[in-house]
Amino acid sequence: MKHVYLDNNATTRVDPQVVSAMLPFFTEQFGNASSMHAFGAEVSGAIKSARKSIQALIGAEHDYEIVFTSGGTESDNTAILSALEAMPGRDEIITTAVEHPALLQLCDYLEKSRGIHVHVIPVDTHGRLDIAAYKAALSPKTAIVSIMWANNETGTIFPVVELAELAKEAGALFHTDAVQAVGKIPIDLKSTQIDMLSISGHKLNAPKGIGVLYVRRGTRFRSLLKGGHQERGRRAGTENTPAIVGLGKAAELALAHMDVENTRVRELRDRLEKGLLQRIPNCFVTGDPYSRLPNTCNIAFEFIEGEGMLLLLNREGIACSSGSACASGSLEPSHVMRAMNIPYTAAHGALRFSLSRDNTDEDVDRVLDALPKIVEKLRALSPFWAGAGEAPKTFNPVYA
Amino acid sequence: MWDYTDKVKEYFFDPKNAGVLEEANAVGEVGAIACGDALKLMLSIDPETETITAAKFQTFGCGSAIASSSALTEIIIGKTLDEALKITNQDIADFLGGLPPEKMHCSVMGYEALQAAVAHYRGEEWADDHEEGALVCKCFGIDAAMIERTIRSNELTTLEQVTNYTKAGGGCMTCFETLEEILAKTNAAMVDEGLIAVKEAYSSGSTDVLALKKKSREDKIRARERASAASAPIQISGLQLKPDEPDPAPAKRPVMTTLQKVKLVEKAIENIRPFLKADGGDCELVDVDGDAVYVKLSGACVGCQMASHTISGVRQKLVDATGMPLRVVPVS
């Protein structure tokens, strides 16, 4: 049975072209870029050309604005911690309720351990940011604003270009976690006021363990890791050359496929979404349908729980993900679903399908064929389900 | 990806007894949709014999919640209410070949639904003080709320006591800092409430954890040495026991006076105690009535996830020693 992989917001397949580009850098061009000999020289050339590919993908003005890191989490941590050190007299952070844990848990930690004031901006039921609350939170105390470009669970895109302009007016730094947006939608940083931006390699067909923090020229910055002059003193540690070369190749491919992503992938996503909504009663799309990544679709199925659907889909060879509590090991459903105030009865039954350019019409058909039966099966087991269109029966568990 | 046993998968993919039981005369509804699980257990009970003749369920929840519900119905069909009420959540987990620690609450939900259904049948109120906190000890599936309750009710003030009473932190120990935090916070609140003195309260970081670990290892070695020195080879460590083994056939049951029986039971329990003590627990004989042996578990056995294994182990030992099909009933 051919596997249908629809979990590309979790991680992507490393493109075979990326693998071929990387291979020589393990056994032949294995030098240390800092070395004063031929081994070093050819490696530093390869790193420079990877930097240029990423510069092109995100429309950065200079290639040296690209700082290689170990991934999105390190990039996010570096941005926030740098701003708190480098922005004198400013000690507040503004972020949103739907950020990735790489940011929210760091902010939580900073609040508890250092007493940093963190403003968490809420979203509405469609995942749209409360702009008025954001404006009200900006002040001369704001060190940094960190707002994701696109949400990993719903695909909702935030207007970061405008949000960055507002931050600038308040004199604050603006960082965006763009791990889900880079490679999926066109980005042109030089025409924006965004100071820092995080990229994760494995979300765009490069390997895991490599990422980028874009740092705009002239941005006040303090490195997170100490101990080396690499990346112009902004990220210590010998460069992970094979992965950097891989990310460079992946950036090239992403740029070349940007149109495909926004036409063919978008069409597949739309067909999947419409098909499921037609075939399955009592389900709805979460997030902002008008401002959304072309590859992501999050649908909440009422009265059933996500993990059961994932297990049954997995048996059919279909992989996607869920915001349900039981699939994550905590008791709360996804913080993104909660922030959007999606009722518990639906939040636990939210499934995320995230497509890629590798997906086909046949993949979509497989889901359209399998999922309606799965939902029906689980609803037949659910004490909350009373048939399509009807209100659920009264069901009052003892300690609900 | 959760590490589910084949039995869990089997009972999730093809659940037995799923659906609505029209003729149900006992219904138990438990769970909380906020936590992502809820269970409606429907039983048909024969009023003459108080036997469960049919059981069906509807569950909102993950794979293991559905499997646990289905397993529960399979376990209880054909049992009398008294027999069914003795089933613990551990029995449900065992029936499924075990559950991941994060998913033990699924088996607890099954246990509670059964209690609620029987209470409903008998016209009693069933209220559970069930309150689930964040999972702290992943080795034994102990949550924060349970740890805090145990600290309060036993006035615990050291990390070692917390491990002995709850078992939390007795495995891989990665949670010990969280345990310290809970202990320090709870003790501080207890000081404020005047329950313990300031100098008794625990402060985080005051335990030499490495020494604690070494000590627990040494205790275990000593216990093992004592075990091999003891005359009768006893296997009491929970993992070696098979709690679901049926009673040995009562083929050659010796005729015994009650006094003789009590003496044998007493002696058998005395033989078991050193092994329980080695794990920070203890067990004392309270009463013997017919085939029921009432024991009181204390120390680390209280609230321990393995307590039902221990009870089964004690029973096995008593059955071996007396040759009688005894039941062990824990009392508090």
Tab-separated table of C-alpha atoms in Angstrom, chain B residues 32-255:
chain	number	residue	atom	x	y	z
B	32	ALA	CA	-14.922	15.179	31.158
B	33	ILE	CA	-15.025	16.419	27.627
B	34	ALA	CA	-12.450	19.043	28.535
B	35	CYS	CA	-9.947	16.240	29.073
B	36	GLY	CA	-11.025	14.584	25.864
B	37	ASP	CA	-12.662	11.535	27.300
B	38	ALA	CA	-16.090	10.468	28.446
B	39	LEU	CA	-17.663	7.058	28.882
B	40	LYS	CA	-21.243	5.881	29.090
B	41	LEU	CA	-21.443	2.343	30.404
B	42	MET	CA	-24.770	0.530	30.054
B	43	LEU	CA	-25.444	-2.695	31.957
B	44	SER	CA	-28.243	-5.169	32.035
B	45	ILE	CA	-28.375	-6.711	35.504
B	46	ASP	CA	-30.464	-9.718	36.443
B	47	PRO	CA	-32.296	-8.598	39.606
B	48	GLU	CA	-32.590	-12.186	40.890
B	49	THR	CA	-28.923	-13.097	40.840
B	50	GLU	CA	-27.396	-9.591	40.556
B	51	THR	CA	-25.424	-10.891	37.602
B	52	ILE	CA	-24.362	-8.645	34.737
B	53	THR	CA	-25.954	-10.324	31.720
B	54	ALA	CA	-25.044	-7.720	29.117
B	55	ALA	CA	-22.830	-4.638	28.941
B	56	LYS	CA	-22.308	-2.035	26.232
B	57	PHE	CA	-20.443	1.235	26.058
B	58	GLN	CA	-20.136	4.492	24.189
B	59	THR	CA	-16.866	6.346	24.499
B	60	PHE	CA	-15.599	9.729	23.413
B	61	GLY	CA	-11.862	9.442	23.599
B	62	CYS	CA	-8.607	8.211	22.234
B	63	GLY	CA	-7.720	4.699	21.110
B	64	SER	CA	-6.846	3.456	24.570
B	65	ALA	CA	-10.022	4.946	26.076
B	66	ILE	CA	-12.125	2.984	23.600
B	67	ALA	CA	-10.050	-0.163	24.144
B	68	SER	CA	-10.302	0.185	27.946
B	69	SER	CA	-14.073	0.604	27.763
B	70	SER	CA	-14.439	-2.444	25.551
B	71	ALA	CA	-12.109	-4.481	27.773
B	72	LEU	CA	-14.151	-3.517	30.821
B	73	THR	CA	-17.364	-4.838	29.264
B	74	GLU	CA	-15.617	-8.097	28.381
B	75	ILE	CA	-14.320	-8.481	31.927
B	76	ILE	CA	-17.623	-7.852	33.707
B	77	ILE	CA	-20.151	-9.715	31.572
B	78	GLY	CA	-21.247	-12.793	33.548
B	79	LYS	CA	-19.946	-11.467	36.866
B	80	THR	CA	-22.088	-10.659	39.869
B	81	LEU	CA	-22.132	-7.072	41.044
B	82	ASP	CA	-20.002	-7.934	44.066
B	83	GLU	CA	-17.431	-9.596	41.849
B	84	ALA	CA	-17.494	-6.756	39.356
B	85	LEU	CA	-16.981	-4.130	42.036
B	86	LYS	CA	-13.678	-5.725	42.971
B	87	ILE	CA	-12.259	-4.984	39.537
B	88	THR	CA	-9.634	-2.277	39.621
B	89	ASN	CA	-8.324	-0.072	36.858
B	90	GLN	CA	-5.140	-2.146	36.994
B	91	ASP	CA	-7.201	-5.218	36.059
B	92	ILE	CA	-8.430	-3.391	32.960
B	93	ALA	CA	-4.897	-2.337	32.053
B	94	ASP	CA	-3.627	-5.872	32.643
B	95	PHE	CA	-6.386	-7.322	30.472
B	96	LEU	CA	-5.038	-5.133	27.658
B	97	GLY	CA	-1.454	-6.177	28.281
B	98	GLY	CA	-0.668	-2.807	29.843
B	99	LEU	CA	-1.196	0.840	28.927
B	100	PRO	CA	1.329	3.666	28.489
B	101	PRO	CA	1.587	5.592	31.807
B	102	GLU	CA	0.040	8.706	30.236
B	103	LYS	CA	-2.960	6.576	29.310
B	104	MET	CA	-3.588	4.890	32.660
B	105	HIS	CA	-6.377	7.420	33.249
B	106	CYS	CA	-8.310	5.630	30.494
B	107	SER	CA	-8.471	2.524	32.668
B	108	VAL	CA	-9.420	4.662	35.672
B	109	MET	CA	-12.321	6.004	33.650
B	110	GLY	CA	-13.508	2.418	33.055
B	111	TYR	CA	-13.252	1.636	36.746
B	112	GLU	CA	-15.228	4.744	37.650
B	113	ALA	CA	-17.931	4.123	35.066
B	114	LEU	CA	-18.497	0.693	36.574
B	115	GLN	CA	-18.712	2.102	40.103
B	116	ALA	CA	-21.147	4.757	38.852
B	117	ALA	CA	-23.300	2.220	36.996
B	118	VAL	CA	-23.587	-0.051	40.022
B	119	ALA	CA	-24.385	2.930	42.259
B	120	HIS	CA	-27.078	3.943	39.775
B	121	TYR	CA	-28.553	0.444	39.833
B	122	ARG	CA	-28.607	0.386	43.607
B	123	GLY	CA	-30.083	3.848	43.756
B	124	GLU	CA	-27.032	5.269	45.487
B	125	GLU	CA	-25.281	8.546	44.868
B	126	TRP	CA	-21.917	8.159	43.292
B	127	ALA	CA	-19.643	11.126	43.574
B	128	ASP	CA	-16.023	10.901	42.734
B	129	ASP	CA	-13.414	13.274	43.994
B	130	HIS	CA	-11.443	12.393	40.935
B	131	GLU	CA	-9.243	15.260	40.012
B	132	GLU	CA	-6.555	14.826	37.471
B	133	GLY	CA	-3.410	16.870	37.585
B	134	ALA	CA	-0.505	17.033	35.192
B	135	LEU	CA	1.333	13.745	34.908
B	136	VAL	CA	4.545	13.991	36.911
B	137	CYS	CA	6.030	10.514	37.305
B	138	LYS	CA	5.888	8.813	33.935
B	139	CYS	CA	7.294	5.537	35.251
B	140	PHE	CA	4.363	4.904	37.578
B	141	GLY	CA	1.759	7.251	36.135
B	142	ILE	CA	1.417	9.532	39.163
B	143	ASP	CA	-0.086	12.976	38.689
B	144	ALA	CA	0.505	16.225	40.539
B	145	ALA	CA	-2.908	16.298	42.238
B	146	MET	CA	-2.366	12.858	43.745
B	147	ILE	CA	1.109	13.792	44.973
B	148	GLU	CA	-0.179	16.952	46.587
B	149	ARG	CA	-3.054	15.098	48.259
B	150	THR	CA	-0.680	12.488	49.648
B	151	ILE	CA	1.746	15.148	50.918
B	152	ARG	CA	-1.101	16.893	52.711
B	153	SER	CA	-2.834	13.894	54.193
B	154	ASN	CA	0.395	12.353	55.462
B	155	GLU	CA	2.219	15.604	56.269
B	156	LEU	CA	5.201	14.593	54.176
B	157	THR	CA	8.226	16.855	54.302
B	158	THR	CA	11.027	14.982	52.527
B	159	LEU	CA	11.544	13.861	48.967
B	160	GLU	CA	12.234	10.339	50.158
B	161	GLN	CA	8.851	10.205	51.901
B	162	VAL	CA	7.103	11.420	48.772
B	163	THR	CA	8.663	8.596	46.777
B	164	ASN	CA	7.891	6.071	49.482
B	165	TYR	CA	4.269	7.127	49.792
B	166	THR	CA	3.409	7.722	46.154
B	167	LYS	CA	6.101	5.755	44.296
B	168	ALA	CA	6.612	8.907	42.190
B	169	GLY	CA	10.290	9.372	41.429
B	170	GLY	CA	11.027	5.732	42.184
B	171	GLY	CA	11.910	4.915	38.587
B	172	CYS	CA	14.014	6.979	36.191
B	173	MET	CA	13.990	9.994	38.561
B	174	THR	CA	13.749	12.577	35.765
B	175	CYS	CA	10.793	14.073	37.632
B	176	PHE	CA	12.554	14.658	40.941
B	177	GLU	CA	12.866	18.417	40.462
B	178	THR	CA	9.140	18.634	39.775
B	179	LEU	CA	8.522	16.560	42.912
B	180	GLU	CA	10.707	18.958	44.905
B	181	GLU	CA	8.754	21.890	43.519
B	182	ILE	CA	5.396	20.326	44.439
B	183	LEU	CA	6.653	19.348	47.887
B	184	ALA	CA	8.105	22.805	48.602
B	185	LYS	CA	4.973	24.551	47.358
B	186	THR	CA	2.596	22.272	49.258
B	187	ASN	CA	4.683	22.495	52.454
B	188	ALA	CA	4.765	26.285	52.186
B	189	ALA	CA	0.976	26.333	51.921
B	190	MET	CA	0.757	23.948	54.886
B	191	VAL	CA	2.960	26.292	56.922
B	192	ASP	CA	0.632	29.166	56.075
B	193	GLU	CA	-2.330	27.076	57.204
B	194	GLY	CA	-0.549	26.247	60.444
B	195	LEU	CA	-0.403	22.525	59.681
B	196	ILE	CA	3.368	22.163	59.937
B	197	ALA	CA	6.170	24.231	61.415
B	198	VAL	CA	8.361	26.447	59.254
B	199	LYS	CA	11.465	24.448	60.072
B	200	GLU	CA	9.816	21.209	58.937
B	201	ALA	CA	8.897	22.580	55.510
B	202	TYR	CA	10.905	21.307	52.590
B	203	SER	CA	13.021	23.681	50.588
B	204	SER	CA	13.903	22.840	47.008
B	205	GLY	CA	17.423	21.619	46.371
B	206	SER	CA	17.995	20.451	49.950
B	207	THR	CA	18.125	16.754	49.077
B	208	ASP	CA	21.280	14.998	47.991
B	209	VAL	CA	19.537	13.143	45.188
B	210	LEU	CA	22.532	11.046	44.230
B	211	ALA	CA	22.820	9.761	47.789
B	212	LEU	CA	19.100	9.021	47.784
B	213	LYS	CA	19.426	7.003	44.622
B	214	LYS	CA	22.405	5.102	46.025
B	215	LYS	CA	20.520	4.399	49.220
B	216	SER	CA	17.500	3.048	47.380
B	217	ARG	CA	19.790	0.802	45.385
B	218	GLU	CA	21.480	-0.451	48.547
B	219	ASP	CA	18.107	-1.069	50.186
B	220	LYS	CA	17.097	-3.184	47.252
B	221	ILE	CA	20.306	-5.201	47.349
B	222	ARG	CA	19.880	-5.774	51.083
B	223	ALA	CA	16.294	-6.874	50.510
B	224	ARG	CA	17.426	-9.279	47.848
B	225	GLU	CA	20.046	-10.723	50.199
B	226	ARG	CA	17.439	-11.160	52.883
B	227	ALA	CA	15.191	-12.830	50.346
B	228	SER	CA	17.765	-15.390	49.364
B	229	ALA	CA	18.582	-16.013	53.040
B	230	ALA	CA	14.941	-16.680	53.874
B	231	SER	CA	14.005	-20.335	53.986
B	232	ALA	CA	11.092	-20.326	51.553
B	233	PRO	CA	11.780	-18.776	48.164
B	234	ILE	CA	9.254	-16.007	47.838
B	235	GLN	CA	8.554	-14.018	44.724
B	236	ILE	CA	6.838	-10.878	45.735
B	237	SER	CA	8.317	-8.242	43.490
B	238	GLY	CA	5.230	-6.990	41.641
B	239	LEU	CA	6.528	-7.625	38.154
B	240	GLN	CA	7.051	-11.314	38.595
B	241	LEU	CA	3.508	-11.878	39.726
B	242	LYS	CA	0.632	-12.852	37.516
B	243	PRO	CA	-2.371	-11.273	39.189
B	244	ASP	CA	-4.938	-12.779	36.890
B	245	GLU	CA	-3.989	-16.359	37.575
B	246	PRO	CA	-6.999	-18.369	38.664
B	247	ASP	CA	-7.090	-19.853	42.137
B	248	PRO	CA	-5.327	-23.193	42.304
B	249	ALA	CA	-7.804	-26.052	42.207
B	250	PRO	CA	-9.036	-26.713	45.751
B	251	ALA	CA	-8.345	-30.427	45.282
B	252	LYS	CA	-6.722	-31.421	48.552
B	253	ARG	CA	-8.096	-28.830	50.887
B	254	PRO	CA	-7.029	-29.726	54.410
B	255	VAL	CA	-9.649	-29.514	57.090
